[in-house]
C-alpha cells in the first residue's frame, strides 16, 4: 500500500456524497473524459495548473521557471506539464493555481478528525471521490484502513472503470459504494465519456453478486441519457443486479468556468431535464421497485 496520494481538494461539511455531514476527499486521475465533467482539473493524475488570464501581468517568470519552458497560459493544456508547481511558485500575481498535491494518510486524517462530532451527530463520515479513486487504489486502501480503524462511516464514489481484481480489493472495506452509471448504451457511452461501458457494467454486476452496498448514481443529461428508453434499461439493470437505490443528479454547469482556467473548451451540449421529465423518470424507476432520490 502507498502512504501518499495525489489529492486536489478536501471538502468539509458536504451533504451530497453519502449520508449525514461528510468530508469528501477528491483524488486526481480519471480514465474518462466526460463532456459534462465538473472537475476537469482532476482528470490528469499529476493534477492541473489553472491560469487566470485576468491576473496575469505577462512577466514570463512562469516560463522561465519551467523545465519545459511552457509559455504563460499553456500550463493547463500542454501535455508536457507534470504539475510540479514551479510556475505557481514563480508567479508574482497569483495568476496560476496548482490543483493536485501529494498528501500522506496522516495529513488527510488531520482534517477528517476535525469533524468527528459532526459525523456522530448526523450519521455522516468520509467519502473518497475524484477523479476516479481506483486509479490510486493503493493509497485509497491505506486511507480507508485508517478511517475504519478510527470508526468513521466510509463511502466511495467510483465509475468502476478498472480491472476487477483492483476494483474488488479496493471496494471491500467501504460501507457504501456510490457507483456512477453514465449511459447504458456502450457506443453512446464511448461518444460522451471516451470509454465504452462494458467493464463498468461487468464490475457493477460482479459487485452486486458479492453483496457490496451499492447505490447507482446517474447524471441526468437532457439530450444525452435522460430519455425513457435509456432510463428503462438502467432500471432493468438495477433490478438484475439487486441494487435497490438510485440517485438522479440533474445536469448543471457549475464547473464550466474551470475549463476557461484550463484553456480548454467546454464541449457539453446537454440541458437540464424539465421537472416533468425528471418526475417521469422517477416514476418509471419506482415502478420497478427502486428507491429514487433526486440529488443524492
PDB file of C-alpha atoms in Angstrom:
ATOM      1  CA  UNK A   1       0.000   0.000   0.000  1.00  0.00           C
ATOM      2  CA  UNK A   2       1.038   3.600  -0.576  1.00  0.00           C
ATOM      3  CA  UNK A   3       1.060   6.126   2.267  1.00  0.00           C
ATOM      4  CA  UNK A   4       0.975   9.077  -0.137  1.00  0.00           C
ATOM      5  CA  UNK A   5      -1.634  10.033  -2.717  1.00  0.00           C
ATOM      6  CA  UNK A   6      -2.372  12.937  -5.029  1.00  0.00           C
ATOM      7  CA  UNK A   7      -5.399  14.956  -3.877  1.00  0.00           C
ATOM      8  CA  UNK A   8      -6.857  18.115  -5.428  1.00  0.00           C
ATOM      9  CA  UNK A   9      -9.396  19.035  -2.770  1.00  0.00           C
ATOM     10  CA  UNK A  10     -10.756  18.072   0.642  1.00  0.00           C
ATOM     11  CA  UNK A  11     -14.273  19.396   1.087  1.00  0.00           C
ATOM     12  CA  UNK A  12     -15.716  19.569   4.577  1.00  0.00           C
ATOM     13  CA  UNK A  13     -19.397  19.756   5.559  1.00  0.00           C
ATOM     14  CA  UNK A  14     -20.694  18.097   2.384  1.00  0.00           C
ATOM     15  CA  UNK A  15     -24.275  16.790   2.409  1.00  0.00           C
ATOM     16  CA  UNK A  16     -24.472  15.360  -1.124  1.00  0.00           C
ATOM     17  CA  UNK A  17     -21.982  12.477  -1.155  1.00  0.00           C
ATOM     18  CA  UNK A  18     -23.449   9.958   1.239  1.00  0.00           C
ATOM     19  CA  UNK A  19     -25.494  10.124   4.465  1.00  0.00           C
ATOM     20  CA  UNK A  20     -25.108  12.905   7.004  1.00  0.00           C
ATOM     21  CA  UNK A  21     -22.392  15.537   7.103  1.00  0.00           C
ATOM     22  CA  UNK A  22     -19.280  14.317   5.300  1.00  0.00           C
ATOM     23  CA  UNK A  23     -15.696  15.114   4.481  1.00  0.00           C
ATOM     24  CA  UNK A  24     -15.045  14.387   0.800  1.00  0.00           C
ATOM     25  CA  UNK A  25     -11.509  13.575  -0.321  1.00  0.00           C
ATOM     26  CA  UNK A  26     -11.091  14.246  -4.053  1.00  0.00           C
ATOM     27  CA  UNK A  27      -8.380  12.186  -5.765  1.00  0.00           C
ATOM     28  CA  UNK A  28      -6.703  13.151  -9.048  1.00  0.00           C
ATOM     29  CA  UNK A  29      -6.713  10.945 -12.131  1.00  0.00           C
ATOM     30  CA  UNK A  30      -9.615   9.707 -14.247  1.00  0.00           C
ATOM     31  CA  UNK A  31      -9.705   7.363 -17.254  1.00  0.00           C
ATOM     32  CA  UNK A  32     -12.811   9.093 -18.630  1.00  0.00           C
ATOM     33  CA  UNK A  33     -13.285  12.425 -20.349  1.00  0.00           C
ATOM     34  CA  UNK A  34     -16.976  13.058 -19.737  1.00  0.00           C
ATOM     35  CA  UNK A  35     -18.112  16.089 -21.691  1.00  0.00           C
ATOM     36  CA  UNK A  36     -20.042  17.408 -18.671  1.00  0.00           C
ATOM     37  CA  UNK A  37     -17.235  16.826 -16.149  1.00  0.00           C
ATOM     38  CA  UNK A  38     -17.483  19.419 -13.364  1.00  0.00           C
ATOM     39  CA  UNK A  39     -13.951  18.686 -12.103  1.00  0.00           C
ATOM     40  CA  UNK A  40     -11.773  18.778 -15.256  1.00  0.00           C
ATOM     41  CA  UNK A  41      -8.800  19.734 -13.096  1.00  0.00           C
ATOM     42  CA  UNK A  42      -8.916  16.205 -11.663  1.00  0.00           C
ATOM     43  CA  UNK A  43      -8.500  14.320 -14.929  1.00  0.00           C
ATOM     44  CA  UNK A  44      -4.683  14.162 -15.088  1.00  0.00           C
ATOM     45  CA  UNK A  45      -3.159  12.016 -12.350  1.00  0.00           C
ATOM     46  CA  UNK A  46      -0.466  14.676 -11.887  1.00  0.00           C
ATOM     47  CA  UNK A  47      -3.113  17.308 -11.260  1.00  0.00           C
ATOM     48  CA  UNK A  48      -3.519  20.523 -13.229  1.00  0.00           C
ATOM     49  CA  UNK A  49      -2.382  24.125 -13.344  1.00  0.00           C
ATOM     50  CA  UNK A  50      -5.166  26.704 -13.648  1.00  0.00           C
ATOM     51  CA  UNK A  51      -4.394  30.045 -15.301  1.00  0.00           C
ATOM     52  CA  UNK A  52      -6.474  33.149 -14.624  1.00  0.00           C
ATOM     53  CA  UNK A  53      -5.826  35.497 -17.539  1.00  0.00           C
ATOM     54  CA  UNK A  54      -7.294  38.432 -15.621  1.00  0.00           C
ATOM     55  CA  UNK A  55      -4.499  38.251 -13.055  1.00  0.00           C
ATOM     56  CA  UNK A  56      -1.630  37.581 -15.463  1.00  0.00           C
ATOM     57  CA  UNK A  57       0.796  40.512 -15.850  1.00  0.00           C
ATOM     58  CA  UNK A  58       2.806  38.888 -18.648  1.00  0.00           C
ATOM     59  CA  UNK A  59       6.117  38.865 -16.780  1.00  0.00           C
ATOM     60  CA  UNK A  60       7.186  35.470 -18.150  1.00  0.00           C
ATOM     61  CA  UNK A  61       8.559  34.201 -14.842  1.00  0.00           C
ATOM     62  CA  UNK A  62       6.424  31.063 -15.086  1.00  0.00           C
ATOM     63  CA  UNK A  63       8.006  30.149 -18.426  1.00  0.00           C
ATOM     64  CA  UNK A  64      11.494  30.814 -17.081  1.00  0.00           C
ATOM     65  CA  UNK A  65      10.901  28.568 -14.056  1.00  0.00           C
ATOM     66  CA  UNK A  66       9.511  25.657 -16.082  1.00  0.00           C
ATOM     67  CA  UNK A  67      11.801  22.799 -17.053  1.00  0.00           C
ATOM     68  CA  UNK A  68       9.920  22.565 -20.362  1.00  0.00           C
ATOM     69  CA  UNK A  69       9.687  26.351 -20.895  1.00  0.00           C
ATOM     70  CA  UNK A  70       5.900  26.141 -21.195  1.00  0.00           C
ATOM     71  CA  UNK A  71       4.609  29.575 -22.148  1.00  0.00           C
ATOM     72  CA  UNK A  72       2.177  31.524 -19.922  1.00  0.00           C
ATOM     73  CA  UNK A  73      -1.375  30.239 -20.048  1.00  0.00           C
ATOM     74  CA  UNK A  74      -0.476  26.922 -21.677  1.00  0.00           C
ATOM     75  CA  UNK A  75       0.223  25.039 -18.435  1.00  0.00           C
ATOM     76  CA  UNK A  76      -3.244  23.565 -18.380  1.00  0.00           C
ATOM     77  CA  UNK A  77      -3.183  22.101 -21.886  1.00  0.00           C
ATOM     78  CA  UNK A  78       0.480  21.385 -22.700  1.00  0.00           C
ATOM     79  CA  UNK A  79       0.923  17.609 -22.418  1.00  0.00           C
ATOM     80  CA  UNK A  80       4.469  18.051 -21.167  1.00  0.00           C
ATOM     81  CA  UNK A  81       3.205  19.670 -17.966  1.00  0.00           C
ATOM     82  CA  UNK A  82       3.753  17.365 -14.982  1.00  0.00           C
ATOM     83  CA  UNK A  83       2.020  19.622 -12.469  1.00  0.00           C
ATOM     84  CA  UNK A  84       5.179  20.206 -10.439  1.00  0.00           C
ATOM     85  CA  UNK A  85       4.072  23.707  -9.424  1.00  0.00           C
ATOM     86  CA  UNK A  86       7.348  25.530 -10.131  1.00  0.00           C
ATOM     87  CA  UNK A  87       5.470  28.067 -12.265  1.00  0.00           C
ATOM     88  CA  UNK A  88       2.934  28.639  -9.483  1.00  0.00           C
ATOM     89  CA  UNK A  89       5.689  29.468  -7.016  1.00  0.00           C
ATOM     90  CA  UNK A  90       7.311  31.830  -9.519  1.00  0.00           C
ATOM     91  CA  UNK A  91       4.121  33.743 -10.368  1.00  0.00           C
ATOM     92  CA  UNK A  92       4.063  37.125  -8.541  1.00  0.00           C
ATOM     93  CA  UNK A  93       0.395  37.846  -9.323  1.00  0.00           C
ATOM     94  CA  UNK A  94      -1.233  34.526  -8.270  1.00  0.00           C
ATOM     95  CA  UNK A  95      -2.478  34.023 -11.822  1.00  0.00           C
ATOM     96  CA  UNK A  96      -1.537  30.352 -11.582  1.00  0.00           C
ATOM     97  CA  UNK A  97      -3.025  27.812  -9.177  1.00  0.00           C
ATOM     98  CA  UNK A  98      -1.875  24.237  -8.710  1.00  0.00           C
ATOM     99  CA  UNK A  99      -4.624  21.631  -8.354  1.00  0.00           C
ATOM    100  CA  UNK A 100      -3.229  18.376  -7.033  1.00  0.00           C
ATOM    101  CA  UNK A 101      -0.998  17.918  -4.005  1.00  0.00           C
ATOM    102  CA  UNK A 102       0.824  14.946  -2.539  1.00  0.00           C
ATOM    103  CA  UNK A 103      -0.685  14.125   0.851  1.00  0.00           C
ATOM    104  CA  UNK A 104       0.021  11.387   3.359  1.00  0.00           C
ATOM    105  CA  UNK A 105      -2.698   9.356   5.041  1.00  0.00           C
ATOM    106  CA  UNK A 106      -1.971  11.106   8.322  1.00  0.00           C
ATOM    107  CA  UNK A 107      -2.281  14.553   6.779  1.00  0.00           C
ATOM    108  CA  UNK A 108      -5.719  13.687   5.379  1.00  0.00           C
ATOM    109  CA  UNK A 109      -6.741  12.243   8.735  1.00  0.00           C
ATOM    110  CA  UNK A 110      -5.843  15.506  10.464  1.00  0.00           C
ATOM    111  CA  UNK A 111      -8.673  17.162   8.510  1.00  0.00           C
ATOM    112  CA  UNK A 112     -11.037  14.214   8.938  1.00  0.00           C
ATOM    113  CA  UNK A 113     -10.703  14.221  12.728  1.00  0.00           C
ATOM    114  CA  UNK A 114     -11.756  17.868  12.964  1.00  0.00           C
ATOM    115  CA  UNK A 115     -15.322  16.897  12.083  1.00  0.00           C
ATOM    116  CA  UNK A 116     -15.719  13.838  14.293  1.00  0.00           C
ATOM    117  CA  UNK A 117     -18.535  15.449  16.290  1.00  0.00           C
ATOM    118  CA  UNK A 118     -20.462  16.300  13.100  1.00  0.00           C
ATOM    119  CA  UNK A 119     -20.204  12.700  11.871  1.00  0.00           C
ATOM    120  CA  UNK A 120     -21.528  11.383  15.168  1.00  0.00           C
ATOM    121  CA  UNK A 121     -24.428  13.855  15.347  1.00  0.00           C
ATOM    122  CA  UNK A 122     -25.536  13.458  11.706  1.00  0.00           C
ATOM    123  CA  UNK A 123     -24.642   9.863  10.881  1.00  0.00           C
ATOM    124  CA  UNK A 124     -22.035  11.140   8.442  1.00  0.00           C
ATOM    125  CA  UNK A 125     -18.460  10.217   7.697  1.00  0.00           C
ATOM    126  CA  UNK A 126     -15.868  10.294   4.948  1.00  0.00           C
ATOM    127  CA  UNK A 127     -16.328   9.883   1.186  1.00  0.00           C
ATOM    128  CA  UNK A 128     -13.439   9.243  -1.193  1.00  0.00           C
ATOM    129  CA  UNK A 129     -14.166  10.656  -4.644  1.00  0.00           C
ATOM    130  CA  UNK A 130     -12.356  12.016  -7.678  1.00  0.00           C
ATOM    131  CA  UNK A 131     -11.472  11.892 -10.449  1.00  0.00           C
ATOM    132  CA  UNK A 132     -11.538   8.142 -10.172  1.00  0.00           C
ATOM    133  CA  UNK A 133     -10.232   6.783  -6.841  1.00  0.00           C
ATOM    134  CA  UNK A 134      -9.459   3.377  -8.372  1.00  0.00           C
ATOM    135  CA  UNK A 135      -6.559   4.990 -10.239  1.00  0.00           C
ATOM    136  CA  UNK A 136      -4.854   5.437  -6.857  1.00  0.00           C
ATOM    137  CA  UNK A 137      -6.065   2.177  -5.365  1.00  0.00           C
ATOM    138  CA  UNK A 138      -3.099   1.541  -3.055  1.00  0.00           C
ATOM    139  CA  UNK A 139      -3.417   4.920  -1.356  1.00  0.00           C
ATOM    140  CA  UNK A 140      -7.206   4.599  -1.164  1.00  0.00           C
ATOM    141  CA  UNK A 141      -6.834   1.270   0.644  1.00  0.00           C
ATOM    142  CA  UNK A 142      -4.316   2.739   3.075  1.00  0.00           C
ATOM    143  CA  UNK A 143      -6.565   5.732   3.799  1.00  0.00           C
ATOM    144  CA  UNK A 144      -9.686   3.551   4.063  1.00  0.00           C
ATOM    145  CA  UNK A 145      -7.939   1.320   6.596  1.00  0.00           C
ATOM    146  CA  UNK A 146      -7.140   4.273   8.842  1.00  0.00           C
ATOM    147  CA  UNK A 147     -10.640   5.747   8.509  1.00  0.00           C
ATOM    148  CA  UNK A 148     -12.200   2.425   9.513  1.00  0.00           C
ATOM    149  CA  UNK A 149      -9.772   1.958  12.410  1.00  0.00           C
ATOM    150  CA  UNK A 150     -10.958   5.273  13.842  1.00  0.00           C
ATOM    151  CA  UNK A 151     -14.595   4.235  13.478  1.00  0.00           C
ATOM    152  CA  UNK A 152     -15.912   6.591  10.801  1.00  0.00           C
ATOM    153  CA  UNK A 153     -18.514   5.679   8.184  1.00  0.00           C
ATOM    154  CA  UNK A 154     -16.752   5.249   4.853  1.00  0.00           C
ATOM    155  CA  UNK A 155     -18.096   5.763   1.317  1.00  0.00           C
ATOM    156  CA  UNK A 156     -16.544   5.858  -2.144  1.00  0.00           C
ATOM    157  CA  UNK A 157     -17.750   7.378  -5.392  1.00  0.00           C
ATOM    158  CA  UNK A 158     -16.458   5.427  -8.385  1.00  0.00           C
ATOM    159  CA  UNK A 159     -17.101   4.706 -12.041  1.00  0.00           C
ATOM    160  CA  UNK A 160     -15.908   1.127 -11.558  1.00  0.00           C
ATOM    161  CA  UNK A 161     -13.649   1.517 -14.583  1.00  0.00           C
ATOM    162  CA  UNK A 162     -10.693  -0.661 -13.568  1.00  0.00           C
ATOM    163  CA  UNK A 163      -9.576  -4.268 -13.598  1.00  0.00           C
ATOM    164  CA  UNK A 164     -11.977  -6.324 -11.471  1.00  0.00           C
ATOM    165  CA  UNK A 165      -9.219  -7.556  -9.150  1.00  0.00           C
ATOM    166  CA  UNK A 166      -8.311  -3.937  -8.366  1.00  0.00           C
ATOM    167  CA  UNK A 167     -11.954  -2.934  -8.067  1.00  0.00           C
ATOM    168  CA  UNK A 168     -12.943  -5.815  -5.792  1.00  0.00           C
ATOM    169  CA  UNK A 169      -9.987  -5.373  -3.438  1.00  0.00           C
ATOM    170  CA  UNK A 170     -10.419  -1.598  -3.224  1.00  0.00           C
ATOM    171  CA  UNK A 171     -14.181  -1.635  -2.590  1.00  0.00           C
ATOM    172  CA  UNK A 172     -14.001  -4.304   0.127  1.00  0.00           C
ATOM    173  CA  UNK A 173     -13.674  -2.009   3.201  1.00  0.00           C
ATOM    174  CA  UNK A 174     -16.362   0.500   2.207  1.00  0.00           C
ATOM    175  CA  UNK A 175     -19.703   0.876   3.995  1.00  0.00           C
ATOM    176  CA  UNK A 176     -21.282   2.489   0.924  1.00  0.00           C
ATOM    177  CA  UNK A 177     -20.380   2.490  -2.774  1.00  0.00           C
ATOM    178  CA  UNK A 178     -21.808   5.302  -4.903  1.00  0.00           C
ATOM    179  CA  UNK A 179     -21.456   3.714  -8.331  1.00  0.00           C
ATOM    180  CA  UNK A 180     -21.686   6.060 -11.310  1.00  0.00           C
ATOM    181  CA  UNK A 181     -23.579   4.951 -14.410  1.00  0.00           C
ATOM    182  CA  UNK A 182     -23.451   7.443 -17.277  1.00  0.00           C
ATOM    183  CA  UNK A 183     -25.236   5.666 -20.138  1.00  0.00           C
ATOM    184  CA  UNK A 184     -26.487   2.120 -20.703  1.00  0.00           C
ATOM    185  CA  UNK A 185     -25.623   2.038 -24.430  1.00  0.00           C
ATOM    186  CA  UNK A 186     -21.932   1.234 -24.880  1.00  0.00           C
ATOM    187  CA  UNK A 187     -21.460   3.239 -28.095  1.00  0.00           C
ATOM    188  CA  UNK A 188     -23.195   6.318 -26.698  1.00  0.00           C
ATOM    189  CA  UNK A 189     -21.134   5.920 -23.539  1.00  0.00           C
ATOM    190  CA  UNK A 190     -17.984   5.913 -25.652  1.00  0.00           C
ATOM    191  CA  UNK A 191     -19.036   9.033 -27.548  1.00  0.00           C
ATOM    192  CA  UNK A 192     -19.719  11.085 -24.425  1.00  0.00           C
ATOM    193  CA  UNK A 193     -17.090   9.759 -21.986  1.00  0.00           C
ATOM    194  CA  UNK A 194     -14.273   8.471 -24.183  1.00  0.00           C
ATOM    195  CA  UNK A 195     -14.585   4.852 -22.996  1.00  0.00           C
ATOM    196  CA  UNK A 196     -17.058   2.019 -23.502  1.00  0.00           C
ATOM    197  CA  UNK A 197     -19.139   0.831 -20.558  1.00  0.00           C
ATOM    198  CA  UNK A 198     -18.525  -2.947 -20.841  1.00  0.00           C
ATOM    199  CA  UNK A 199     -16.101  -3.038 -17.914  1.00  0.00           C
ATOM    200  CA  UNK A 200     -18.250  -0.678 -15.833  1.00  0.00           C
ATOM    201  CA  UNK A 201     -21.378  -2.800 -16.189  1.00  0.00           C
ATOM    202  CA  UNK A 202     -19.484  -6.069 -15.708  1.00  0.00           C
ATOM    203  CA  UNK A 203     -17.915  -4.784 -12.489  1.00  0.00           C
ATOM    204  CA  UNK A 204     -21.274  -3.467 -11.272  1.00  0.00           C
ATOM    205  CA  UNK A 205     -22.762  -6.909 -11.811  1.00  0.00           C
ATOM    206  CA  UNK A 206     -19.865  -8.608 -10.009  1.00  0.00           C
ATOM    207  CA  UNK A 207     -20.098  -6.124  -7.133  1.00  0.00           C
ATOM    208  CA  UNK A 208     -23.811  -6.844  -6.837  1.00  0.00           C
ATOM    209  CA  UNK A 209     -23.143 -10.580  -6.750  1.00  0.00           C
ATOM    210  CA  UNK A 210     -20.610 -10.006  -3.968  1.00  0.00           C
ATOM    211  CA  UNK A 211     -23.255  -8.171  -1.957  1.00  0.00           C
ATOM    212  CA  UNK A 212     -21.387  -4.876  -1.926  1.00  0.00           C
ATOM    213  CA  UNK A 213     -23.541  -1.962  -0.617  1.00  0.00           C
ATOM    214  CA  UNK A 214     -24.204  -0.228  -3.932  1.00  0.00           C
ATOM    215  CA  UNK A 215     -26.224   2.828  -4.862  1.00  0.00           C
ATOM    216  CA  UNK A 216     -26.297   3.799  -8.526  1.00  0.00           C
ATOM    217  CA  UNK A 217     -25.718   7.490  -9.231  1.00  0.00           C
ATOM    218  CA  UNK A 218     -26.802   8.783 -12.632  1.00  0.00           C
ATOM    219  CA  UNK A 219     -26.267  12.258 -14.109  1.00  0.00           C
ATOM    220  CA  UNK A 220     -29.486  13.301 -15.832  1.00  0.00           C
ATOM    221  CA  UNK A 221     -28.407  14.883 -19.103  1.00  0.00           C
ATOM    222  CA  UNK A 222     -31.128  16.154 -21.395  1.00  0.00           C
ATOM    223  CA  UNK A 223     -30.323  15.206 -24.983  1.00  0.00           C
ATOM    224  CA  UNK A 224     -27.783  12.564 -23.906  1.00  0.00           C
ATOM    225  CA  UNK A 225     -29.127   9.989 -21.449  1.00  0.00           C
ATOM    226  CA  UNK A 226     -32.370  11.283 -19.916  1.00  0.00           C
ATOM    227  CA  UNK A 227     -34.678   9.548 -22.396  1.00  0.00           C
ATOM    228  CA  UNK A 228     -37.096   6.931 -21.067  1.00  0.00           C
ATOM    229  CA  UNK A 229     -35.550   4.148 -23.170  1.00  0.00           C
ATOM    230  CA  UNK A 230     -32.158   4.577 -21.521  1.00  0.00           C
ATOM    231  CA  UNK A 231     -33.712   5.015 -18.084  1.00  0.00           C
ATOM    232  CA  UNK A 232     -35.765   1.861 -18.552  1.00  0.00           C
ATOM    233  CA  UNK A 233     -32.562  -0.050 -19.382  1.00  0.00           C
ATOM    234  CA  UNK A 234     -30.978   1.428 -16.260  1.00  0.00           C
ATOM    235  CA  UNK A 235     -33.904   0.317 -14.127  1.00  0.00           C
ATOM    236  CA  UNK A 236     -33.805  -3.217 -15.522  1.00  0.00           C
ATOM    237  CA  UNK A 237     -30.073  -3.369 -14.859  1.00  0.00           C
ATOM    238  CA  UNK A 238     -30.627  -2.249 -11.259  1.00  0.00           C
ATOM    239  CA  UNK A 239     -33.232  -4.978 -10.813  1.00  0.00           C
ATOM    240  CA  UNK A 240     -30.937  -7.631 -12.298  1.00  0.00           C
ATOM    241  CA  UNK A 241     -28.016  -6.622 -10.066  1.00  0.00           C
ATOM    242  CA  UNK A 242     -30.105  -6.299  -6.901  1.00  0.00           C
ATOM    243  CA  UNK A 243     -29.414  -2.581  -6.421  1.00  0.00           C
ATOM    244  CA  UNK A 244     -32.352  -1.029  -4.590  1.00  0.00           C
ATOM    245  CA  UNK A 245     -31.496   2.680  -4.630  1.00  0.00           C
ATOM    246  CA  UNK A 246     -30.781   5.091  -7.485  1.00  0.00           C
ATOM    247  CA  UNK A 247     -29.748   8.733  -7.185  1.00  0.00           C
ATOM    248  CA  UNK A 248     -30.568  11.020 -10.109  1.00  0.00           C
ATOM    249  CA  UNK A 249     -28.300  14.051 -10.484  1.00  0.00           C
ATOM    250  CA  UNK A 250     -29.829  16.697 -12.804  1.00  0.00           C
ATOM    251  CA  UNK A 251     -27.327  18.351 -15.131  1.00  0.00           C
ATOM    252  CA  UNK A 252     -25.631  21.576 -14.058  1.00  0.00           C
ATOM    253  CA  UNK A 253     -22.818  23.759 -15.402  1.00  0.00           C
ATOM    254  CA  UNK A 254     -21.145  24.676 -12.100  1.00  0.00           C
ATOM    255  CA  UNK A 255     -17.720  23.575 -13.361  1.00  0.00           C
ATOM    256  CA  UNK A 256     -17.864  25.341 -16.715  1.00  0.00           C
ATOM    257  CA  UNK A 257     -15.615  28.234 -15.660  1.00  0.00           C
ATOM    258  CA  UNK A 258     -12.826  25.783 -14.803  1.00  0.00           C
ATOM    259  CA  UNK A 259     -12.454  24.975 -18.500  1.00  0.00           C
ATOM    260  CA  UNK A 260     -11.567  28.610 -19.164  1.00  0.00           C
ATOM    261  CA  UNK A 261      -8.894  28.426 -16.451  1.00  0.00           C
ATOM    262  CA  UNK A 262      -7.543  25.277 -18.118  1.00  0.00           C
ATOM    263  CA  UNK A 263      -7.634  26.889 -21.573  1.00  0.00           C
ATOM    264  CA  UNK A 264      -9.996  24.107 -22.634  1.00  0.00           C
ATOM    265  CA  UNK A 265     -13.340  24.199 -24.446  1.00  0.00           C
ATOM    266  CA  UNK A 266     -16.484  23.119 -22.614  1.00  0.00           C
ATOM    267  CA  UNK A 267     -17.988  20.645 -25.065  1.00  0.00           C
ATOM    268  CA  UNK A 268     -21.203  19.522 -23.403  1.00  0.00           C
ATOM    269  CA  UNK A 269     -24.438  20.485 -25.144  1.00  0.00           C
ATOM    270  CA  UNK A 270     -26.747  18.816 -22.625  1.00  0.00           C
ATOM    271  CA  UNK A 271     -29.577  20.587 -20.856  1.00  0.00           C
ATOM    272  CA  UNK A 272     -31.258  20.081 -17.522  1.00  0.00           C
ATOM    273  CA  UNK A 273     -34.378  17.936 -17.937  1.00  0.00           C
ATOM    274  CA  UNK A 274     -37.648  19.612 -17.027  1.00  0.00           C
ATOM    275  CA  UNK A 275     -39.337  18.812 -13.741  1.00  0.00           C
ATOM    276  CA  UNK A 276     -41.951  16.850 -15.701  1.00  0.00           C
ATOM    277  CA  UNK A 277     -39.237  14.751 -17.365  1.00  0.00           C
ATOM    278  CA  UNK A 278     -37.490  14.127 -14.046  1.00  0.00           C
ATOM    279  CA  UNK A 279     -40.803  13.103 -12.496  1.00  0.00           C
ATOM    280  CA  UNK A 280     -41.498  10.669 -15.369  1.00  0.00           C
ATOM    281  CA  UNK A 281     -38.063   9.073 -14.934  1.00  0.00           C
ATOM    282  CA  UNK A 282     -38.557   8.819 -11.210  1.00  0.00           C
ATOM    283  CA  UNK A 283     -41.956   7.152 -11.648  1.00  0.00           C
ATOM    284  CA  UNK A 284     -40.538   4.695 -14.176  1.00  0.00           C
ATOM    285  CA  UNK A 285     -37.778   3.601 -11.783  1.00  0.00           C
ATOM    286  CA  UNK A 286     -40.059   3.479  -8.754  1.00  0.00           C
ATOM    287  CA  UNK A 287     -42.445   1.231 -10.664  1.00  0.00           C
ATOM    288  CA  UNK A 288     -39.541  -1.217 -10.867  1.00  0.00           C
ATOM    289  CA  UNK A 289     -39.346  -1.225  -7.082  1.00  0.00           C
ATOM    290  CA  UNK A 290     -36.330   1.077  -6.822  1.00  0.00           C
ATOM    291  CA  UNK A 291     -35.852   3.810  -4.221  1.00  0.00           C
ATOM    292  CA  UNK A 292     -35.173   7.028  -6.129  1.00  0.00           C
ATOM    293  CA  UNK A 293     -33.639  10.223  -4.771  1.00  0.00           C
ATOM    294  CA  UNK A 294     -33.040  13.436  -6.682  1.00  0.00           C
ATOM    295  CA  UNK A 295     -29.618  14.910  -5.992  1.00  0.00           C
ATOM    296  CA  UNK A 296     -28.207  12.079  -3.868  1.00  0.00           C
TER     297      UNK A 296
END
